[in-house]
mmCIF file of C-alpha atoms in Angstrom:
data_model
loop_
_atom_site.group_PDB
_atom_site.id
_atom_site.type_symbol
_atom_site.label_atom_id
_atom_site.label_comp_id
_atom_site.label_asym_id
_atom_site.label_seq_id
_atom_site.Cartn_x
_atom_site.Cartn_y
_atom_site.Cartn_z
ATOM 1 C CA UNK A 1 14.418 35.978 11.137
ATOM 2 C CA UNK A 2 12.174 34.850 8.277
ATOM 3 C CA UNK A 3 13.860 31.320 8.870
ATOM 4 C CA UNK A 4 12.860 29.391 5.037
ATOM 5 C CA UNK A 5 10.742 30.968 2.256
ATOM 6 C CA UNK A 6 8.615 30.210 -0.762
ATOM 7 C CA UNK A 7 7.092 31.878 -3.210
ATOM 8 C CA UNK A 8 4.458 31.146 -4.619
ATOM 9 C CA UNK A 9 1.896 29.632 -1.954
ATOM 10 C CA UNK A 10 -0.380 28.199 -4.920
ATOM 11 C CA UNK A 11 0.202 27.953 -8.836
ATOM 12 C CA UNK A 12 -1.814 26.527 -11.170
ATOM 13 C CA UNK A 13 -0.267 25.586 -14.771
ATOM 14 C CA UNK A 14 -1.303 23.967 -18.186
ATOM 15 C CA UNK A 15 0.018 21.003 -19.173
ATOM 16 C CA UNK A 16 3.600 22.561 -21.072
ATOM 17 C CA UNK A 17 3.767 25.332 -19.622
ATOM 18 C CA UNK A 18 7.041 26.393 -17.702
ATOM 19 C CA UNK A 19 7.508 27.726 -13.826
ATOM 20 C CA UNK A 20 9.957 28.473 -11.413
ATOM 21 C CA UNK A 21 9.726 27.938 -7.673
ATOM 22 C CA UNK A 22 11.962 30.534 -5.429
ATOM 23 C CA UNK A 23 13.188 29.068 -2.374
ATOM 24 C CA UNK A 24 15.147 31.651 0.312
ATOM 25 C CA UNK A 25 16.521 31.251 3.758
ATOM 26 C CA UNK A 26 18.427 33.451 6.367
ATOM 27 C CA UNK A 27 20.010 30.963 8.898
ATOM 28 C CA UNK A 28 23.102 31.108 6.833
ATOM 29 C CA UNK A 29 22.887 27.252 6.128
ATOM 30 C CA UNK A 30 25.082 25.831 3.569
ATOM 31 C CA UNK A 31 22.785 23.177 2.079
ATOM 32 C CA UNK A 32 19.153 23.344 0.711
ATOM 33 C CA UNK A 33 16.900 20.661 -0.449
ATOM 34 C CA UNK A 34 13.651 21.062 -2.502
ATOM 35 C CA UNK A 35 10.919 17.604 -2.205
ATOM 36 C CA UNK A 36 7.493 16.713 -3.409
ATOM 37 C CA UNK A 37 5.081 15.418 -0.874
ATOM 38 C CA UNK A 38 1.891 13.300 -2.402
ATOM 39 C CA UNK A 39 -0.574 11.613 -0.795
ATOM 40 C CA UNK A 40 1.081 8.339 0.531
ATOM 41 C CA UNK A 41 4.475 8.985 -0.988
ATOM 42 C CA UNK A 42 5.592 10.850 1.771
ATOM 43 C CA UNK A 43 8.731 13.365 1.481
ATOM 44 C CA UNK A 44 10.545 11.910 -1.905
ATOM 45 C CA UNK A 45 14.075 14.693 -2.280
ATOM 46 C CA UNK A 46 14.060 16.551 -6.058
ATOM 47 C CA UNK A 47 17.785 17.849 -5.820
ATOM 48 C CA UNK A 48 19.691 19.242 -2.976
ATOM 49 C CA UNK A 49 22.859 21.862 -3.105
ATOM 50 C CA UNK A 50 25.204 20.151 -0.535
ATOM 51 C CA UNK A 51 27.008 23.531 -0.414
ATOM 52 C CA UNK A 52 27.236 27.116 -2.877
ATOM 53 C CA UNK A 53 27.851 26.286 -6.461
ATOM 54 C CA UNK A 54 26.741 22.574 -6.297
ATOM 55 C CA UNK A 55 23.629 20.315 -7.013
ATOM 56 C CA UNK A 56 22.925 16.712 -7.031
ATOM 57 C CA UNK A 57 20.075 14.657 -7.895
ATOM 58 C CA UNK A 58 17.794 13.441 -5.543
ATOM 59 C CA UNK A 59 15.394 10.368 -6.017
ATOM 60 C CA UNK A 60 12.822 11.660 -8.282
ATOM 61 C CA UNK A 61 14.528 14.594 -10.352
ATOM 62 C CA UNK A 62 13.482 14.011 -13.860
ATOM 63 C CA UNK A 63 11.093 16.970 -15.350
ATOM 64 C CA UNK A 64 12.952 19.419 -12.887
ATOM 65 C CA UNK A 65 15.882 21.306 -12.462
ATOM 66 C CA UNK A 66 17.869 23.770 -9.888
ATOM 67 C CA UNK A 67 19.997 26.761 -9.605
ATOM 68 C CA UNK A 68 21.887 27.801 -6.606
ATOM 69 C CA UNK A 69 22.030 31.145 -7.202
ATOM 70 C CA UNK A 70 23.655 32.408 -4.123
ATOM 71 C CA UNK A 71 24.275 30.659 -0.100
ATOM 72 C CA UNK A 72 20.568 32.208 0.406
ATOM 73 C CA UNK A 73 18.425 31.097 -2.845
ATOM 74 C CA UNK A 74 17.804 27.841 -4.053
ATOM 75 C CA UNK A 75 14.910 27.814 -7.452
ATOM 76 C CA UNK A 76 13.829 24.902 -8.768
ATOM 77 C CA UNK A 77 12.483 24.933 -12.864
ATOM 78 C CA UNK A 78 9.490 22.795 -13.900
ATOM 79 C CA UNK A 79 10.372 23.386 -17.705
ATOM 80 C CA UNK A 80 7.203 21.241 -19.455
ATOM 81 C CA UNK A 81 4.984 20.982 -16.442
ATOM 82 C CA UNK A 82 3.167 17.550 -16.711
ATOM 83 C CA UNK A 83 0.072 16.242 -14.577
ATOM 84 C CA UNK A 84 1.935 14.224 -12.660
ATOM 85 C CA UNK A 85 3.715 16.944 -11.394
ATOM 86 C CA UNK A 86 0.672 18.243 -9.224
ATOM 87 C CA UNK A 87 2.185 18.053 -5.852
ATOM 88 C CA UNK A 88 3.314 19.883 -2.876
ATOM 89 C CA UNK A 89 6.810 21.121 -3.117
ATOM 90 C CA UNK A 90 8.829 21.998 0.147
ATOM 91 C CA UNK A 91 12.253 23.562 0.237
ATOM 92 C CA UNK A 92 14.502 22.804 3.069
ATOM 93 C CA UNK A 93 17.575 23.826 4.920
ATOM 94 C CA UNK A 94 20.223 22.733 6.905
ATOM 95 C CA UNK A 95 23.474 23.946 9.000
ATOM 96 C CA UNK A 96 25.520 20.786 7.353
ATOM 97 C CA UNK A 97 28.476 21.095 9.209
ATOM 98 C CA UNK A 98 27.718 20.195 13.148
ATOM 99 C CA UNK A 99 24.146 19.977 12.844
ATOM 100 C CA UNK A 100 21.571 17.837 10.488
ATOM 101 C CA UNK A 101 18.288 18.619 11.215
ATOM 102 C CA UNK A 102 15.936 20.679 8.051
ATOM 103 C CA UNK A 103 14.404 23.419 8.580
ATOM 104 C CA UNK A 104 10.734 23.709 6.121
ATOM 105 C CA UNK A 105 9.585 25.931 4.329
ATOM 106 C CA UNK A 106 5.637 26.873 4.158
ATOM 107 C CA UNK A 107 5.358 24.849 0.585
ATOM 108 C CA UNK A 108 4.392 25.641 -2.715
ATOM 109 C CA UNK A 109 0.619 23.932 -3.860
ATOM 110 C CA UNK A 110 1.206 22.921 -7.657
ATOM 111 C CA UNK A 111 -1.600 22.062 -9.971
ATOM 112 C CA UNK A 112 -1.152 20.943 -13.282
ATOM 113 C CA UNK A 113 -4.475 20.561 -14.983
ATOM 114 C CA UNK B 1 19.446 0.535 1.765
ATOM 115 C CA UNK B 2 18.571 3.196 4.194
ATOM 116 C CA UNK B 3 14.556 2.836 5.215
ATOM 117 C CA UNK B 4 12.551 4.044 7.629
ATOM 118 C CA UNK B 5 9.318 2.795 8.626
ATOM 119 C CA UNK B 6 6.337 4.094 10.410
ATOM 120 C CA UNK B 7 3.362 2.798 12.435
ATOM 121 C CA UNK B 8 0.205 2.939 12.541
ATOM 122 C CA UNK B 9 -0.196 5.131 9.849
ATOM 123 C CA UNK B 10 -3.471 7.222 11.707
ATOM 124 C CA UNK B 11 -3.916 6.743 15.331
ATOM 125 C CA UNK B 12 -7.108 8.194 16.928
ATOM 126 C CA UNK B 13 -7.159 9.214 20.765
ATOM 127 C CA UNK B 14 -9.276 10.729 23.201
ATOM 128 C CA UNK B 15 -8.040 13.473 25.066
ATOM 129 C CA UNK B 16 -5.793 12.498 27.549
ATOM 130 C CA UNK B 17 -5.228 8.736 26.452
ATOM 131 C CA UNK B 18 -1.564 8.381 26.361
ATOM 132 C CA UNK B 19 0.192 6.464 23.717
ATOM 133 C CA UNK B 20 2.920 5.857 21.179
ATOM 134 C CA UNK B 21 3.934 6.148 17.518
ATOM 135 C CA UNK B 22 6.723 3.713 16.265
ATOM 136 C CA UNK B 23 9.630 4.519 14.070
ATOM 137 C CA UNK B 24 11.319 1.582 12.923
ATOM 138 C CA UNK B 25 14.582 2.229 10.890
ATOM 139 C CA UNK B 26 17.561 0.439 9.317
ATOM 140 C CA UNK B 27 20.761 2.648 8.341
ATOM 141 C CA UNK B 28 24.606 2.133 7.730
ATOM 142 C CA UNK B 29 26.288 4.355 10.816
ATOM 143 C CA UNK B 30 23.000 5.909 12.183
ATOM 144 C CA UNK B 31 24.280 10.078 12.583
ATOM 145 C CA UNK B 32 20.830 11.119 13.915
ATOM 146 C CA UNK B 33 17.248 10.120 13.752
ATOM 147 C CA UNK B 34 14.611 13.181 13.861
ATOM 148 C CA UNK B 35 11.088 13.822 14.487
ATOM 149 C CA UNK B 36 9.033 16.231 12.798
ATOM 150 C CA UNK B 37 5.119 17.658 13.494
ATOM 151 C CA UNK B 38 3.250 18.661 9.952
ATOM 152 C CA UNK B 39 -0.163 20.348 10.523
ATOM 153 C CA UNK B 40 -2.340 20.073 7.534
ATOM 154 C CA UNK B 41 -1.566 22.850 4.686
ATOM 155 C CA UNK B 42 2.182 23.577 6.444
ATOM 156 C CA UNK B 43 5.249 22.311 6.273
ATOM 157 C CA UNK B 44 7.186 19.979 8.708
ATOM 158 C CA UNK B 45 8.173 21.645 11.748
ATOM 159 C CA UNK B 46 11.483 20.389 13.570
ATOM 160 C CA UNK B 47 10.661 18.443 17.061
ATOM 161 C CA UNK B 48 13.769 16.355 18.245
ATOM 162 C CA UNK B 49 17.144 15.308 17.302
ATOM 163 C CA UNK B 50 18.590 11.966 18.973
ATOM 164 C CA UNK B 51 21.705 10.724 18.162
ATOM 165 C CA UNK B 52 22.110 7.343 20.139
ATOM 166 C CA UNK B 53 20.472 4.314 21.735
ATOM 167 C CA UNK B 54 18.970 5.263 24.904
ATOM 168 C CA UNK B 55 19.030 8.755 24.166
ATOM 169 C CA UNK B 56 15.817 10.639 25.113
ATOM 170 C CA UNK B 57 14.210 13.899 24.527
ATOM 171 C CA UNK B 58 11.467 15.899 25.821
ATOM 172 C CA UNK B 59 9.525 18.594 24.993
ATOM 173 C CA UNK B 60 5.445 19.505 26.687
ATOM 174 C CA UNK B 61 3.824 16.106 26.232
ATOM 175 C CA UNK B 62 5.684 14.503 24.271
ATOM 176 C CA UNK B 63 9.270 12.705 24.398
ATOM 177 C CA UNK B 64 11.345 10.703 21.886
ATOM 178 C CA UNK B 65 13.345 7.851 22.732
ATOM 179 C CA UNK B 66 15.836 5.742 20.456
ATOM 180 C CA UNK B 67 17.144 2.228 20.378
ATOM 181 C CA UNK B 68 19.136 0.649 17.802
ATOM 182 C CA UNK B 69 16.536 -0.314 15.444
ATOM 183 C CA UNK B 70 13.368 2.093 16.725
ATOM 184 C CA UNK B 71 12.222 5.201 17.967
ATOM 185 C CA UNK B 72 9.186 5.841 19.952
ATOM 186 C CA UNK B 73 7.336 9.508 19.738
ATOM 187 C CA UNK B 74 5.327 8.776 23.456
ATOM 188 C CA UNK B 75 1.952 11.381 23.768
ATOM 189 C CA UNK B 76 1.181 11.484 27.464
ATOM 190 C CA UNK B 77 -2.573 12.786 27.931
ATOM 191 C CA UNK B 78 -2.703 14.721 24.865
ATOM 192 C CA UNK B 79 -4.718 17.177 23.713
ATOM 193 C CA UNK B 80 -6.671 18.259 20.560
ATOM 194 C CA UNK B 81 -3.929 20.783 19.520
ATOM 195 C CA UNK B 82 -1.498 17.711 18.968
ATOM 196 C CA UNK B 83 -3.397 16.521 16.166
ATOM 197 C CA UNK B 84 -1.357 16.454 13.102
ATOM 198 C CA UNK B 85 1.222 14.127 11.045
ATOM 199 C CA UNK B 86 4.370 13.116 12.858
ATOM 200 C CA UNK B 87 7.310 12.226 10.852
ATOM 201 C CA UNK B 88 10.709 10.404 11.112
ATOM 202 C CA UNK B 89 13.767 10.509 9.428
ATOM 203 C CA UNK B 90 16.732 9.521 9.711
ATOM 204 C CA UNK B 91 20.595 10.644 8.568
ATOM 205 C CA UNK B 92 23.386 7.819 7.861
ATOM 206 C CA UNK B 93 26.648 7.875 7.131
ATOM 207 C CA UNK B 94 25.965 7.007 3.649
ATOM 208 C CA UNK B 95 23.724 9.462 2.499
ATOM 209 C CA UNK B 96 25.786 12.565 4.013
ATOM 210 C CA UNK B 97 23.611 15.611 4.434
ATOM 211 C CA UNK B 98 20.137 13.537 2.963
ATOM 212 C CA UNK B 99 17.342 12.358 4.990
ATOM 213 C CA UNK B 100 15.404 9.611 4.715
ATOM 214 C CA UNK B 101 11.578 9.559 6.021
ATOM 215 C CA UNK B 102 9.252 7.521 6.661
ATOM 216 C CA UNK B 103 5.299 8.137 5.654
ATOM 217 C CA UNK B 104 4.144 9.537 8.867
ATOM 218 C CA UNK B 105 1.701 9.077 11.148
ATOM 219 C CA UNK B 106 -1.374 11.077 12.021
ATOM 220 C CA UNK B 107 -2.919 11.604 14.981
ATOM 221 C CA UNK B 108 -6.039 12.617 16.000
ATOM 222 C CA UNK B 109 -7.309 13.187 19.268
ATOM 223 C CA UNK B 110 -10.615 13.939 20.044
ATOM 224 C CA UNK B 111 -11.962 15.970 23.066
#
């Protein structure tokens, strides 16, 4: 039980160039969330999939989008990766139906130079 | 609005010195309020769930307790292994299946 997944650990991308973040998890939850942590920003939510075939927009979701590609995966798409996209990027999961709390995944380290 | 905020924002401690991180919140129909321990370079791991006032939970040294507008994370004689961030968050009845967190706090504790 592998729990929440990323790939990659660390990226590093030019200014305009595009990327995908891959975001798995086997606790057959129905929702998954992706955020960007920054130095005294704390957790701010991209998008979330409340449930298979769905997305919404989080708080900060312009420059990115998602695909729900199946209950397990989750990707979000950096499609002109800007500077101010350097962050850390954490997908989550959750049960959604009788329970609340996320489970983390391990993170993705994203520097756009 | 849902908020949640968090204080002090770094707390130092020698080893054993007992304290407590605050978690001050404000939410429309409060459905859970969470606490989570980040080490540096990982992400959040999941600590406690409490769902209502005067609800407590306990786990090693530390224990979580809720009122209606805080939570307390309470550290009795820690140890250098629980340096790291602690985060809240919190789930209400407006913002179905979203949490909202607050910046953290990190400890340190020094031996």
């Amino acid at each position: 039980n592998a729990g929440v997944t990323q790939t990659p650990k660390f990226q590093v991308l030019k200014t305009g160039q595009s990327m995908t973040l891959q975001c798995a998890q086997d606790m057959n939850h129905n929702s998954m969330y992706w955020y960007r942590q920054d130095p005294g920003m704390g957790l701010r939510l991209i998008y979330y999939s409340a449930s298979e075939g769905t997305t919404d927009k989080g708080e900060v979701p312009n420059g990115y989008n998602v695909s729900r590609l199946n209950k397990r995966e989750f990707s979000l798409r950096l499609e002109s990766a800007a500077p101010s996209q350097t962050s850390v990027y954490f997908c989550a999961s959750i049960d959604g139906t009788s329970a609340y709390e996320q489970y983390f995944g391990p993170g993705t380290r994203l520097t756009v130079t | 609005e849902d908020q949640v905020t968090q204080s002090p924002e770094a707390l130092r401690l020698q080893e054993g010195e007992s304290s407590s991180l605050n978690c001050s919140y404000t939410v429309s129909g409060l459905r859970g309020l969470f606490w989570y321990r980040q080490d540096p370079g990982k992400g959040p791991e999941f600590l406690f769930t409490l769902y209502s006032a005067g609800e407590e939970k306990e786990k090693e040294r530390l224990k979580a307790t809720l009122t209606k507008k805080e939570s307390f994370l309470h550290i009795t004689a820690p140890k250098p292994e629980d340096s790291a961030t602690y985060l809240c968050a919190v789930h209400g009845a407006s913002n179905t299946g979203k949490l909202i967190f607050g910046q953290g706090t990190t400890l340190q504790v020094k031996p």
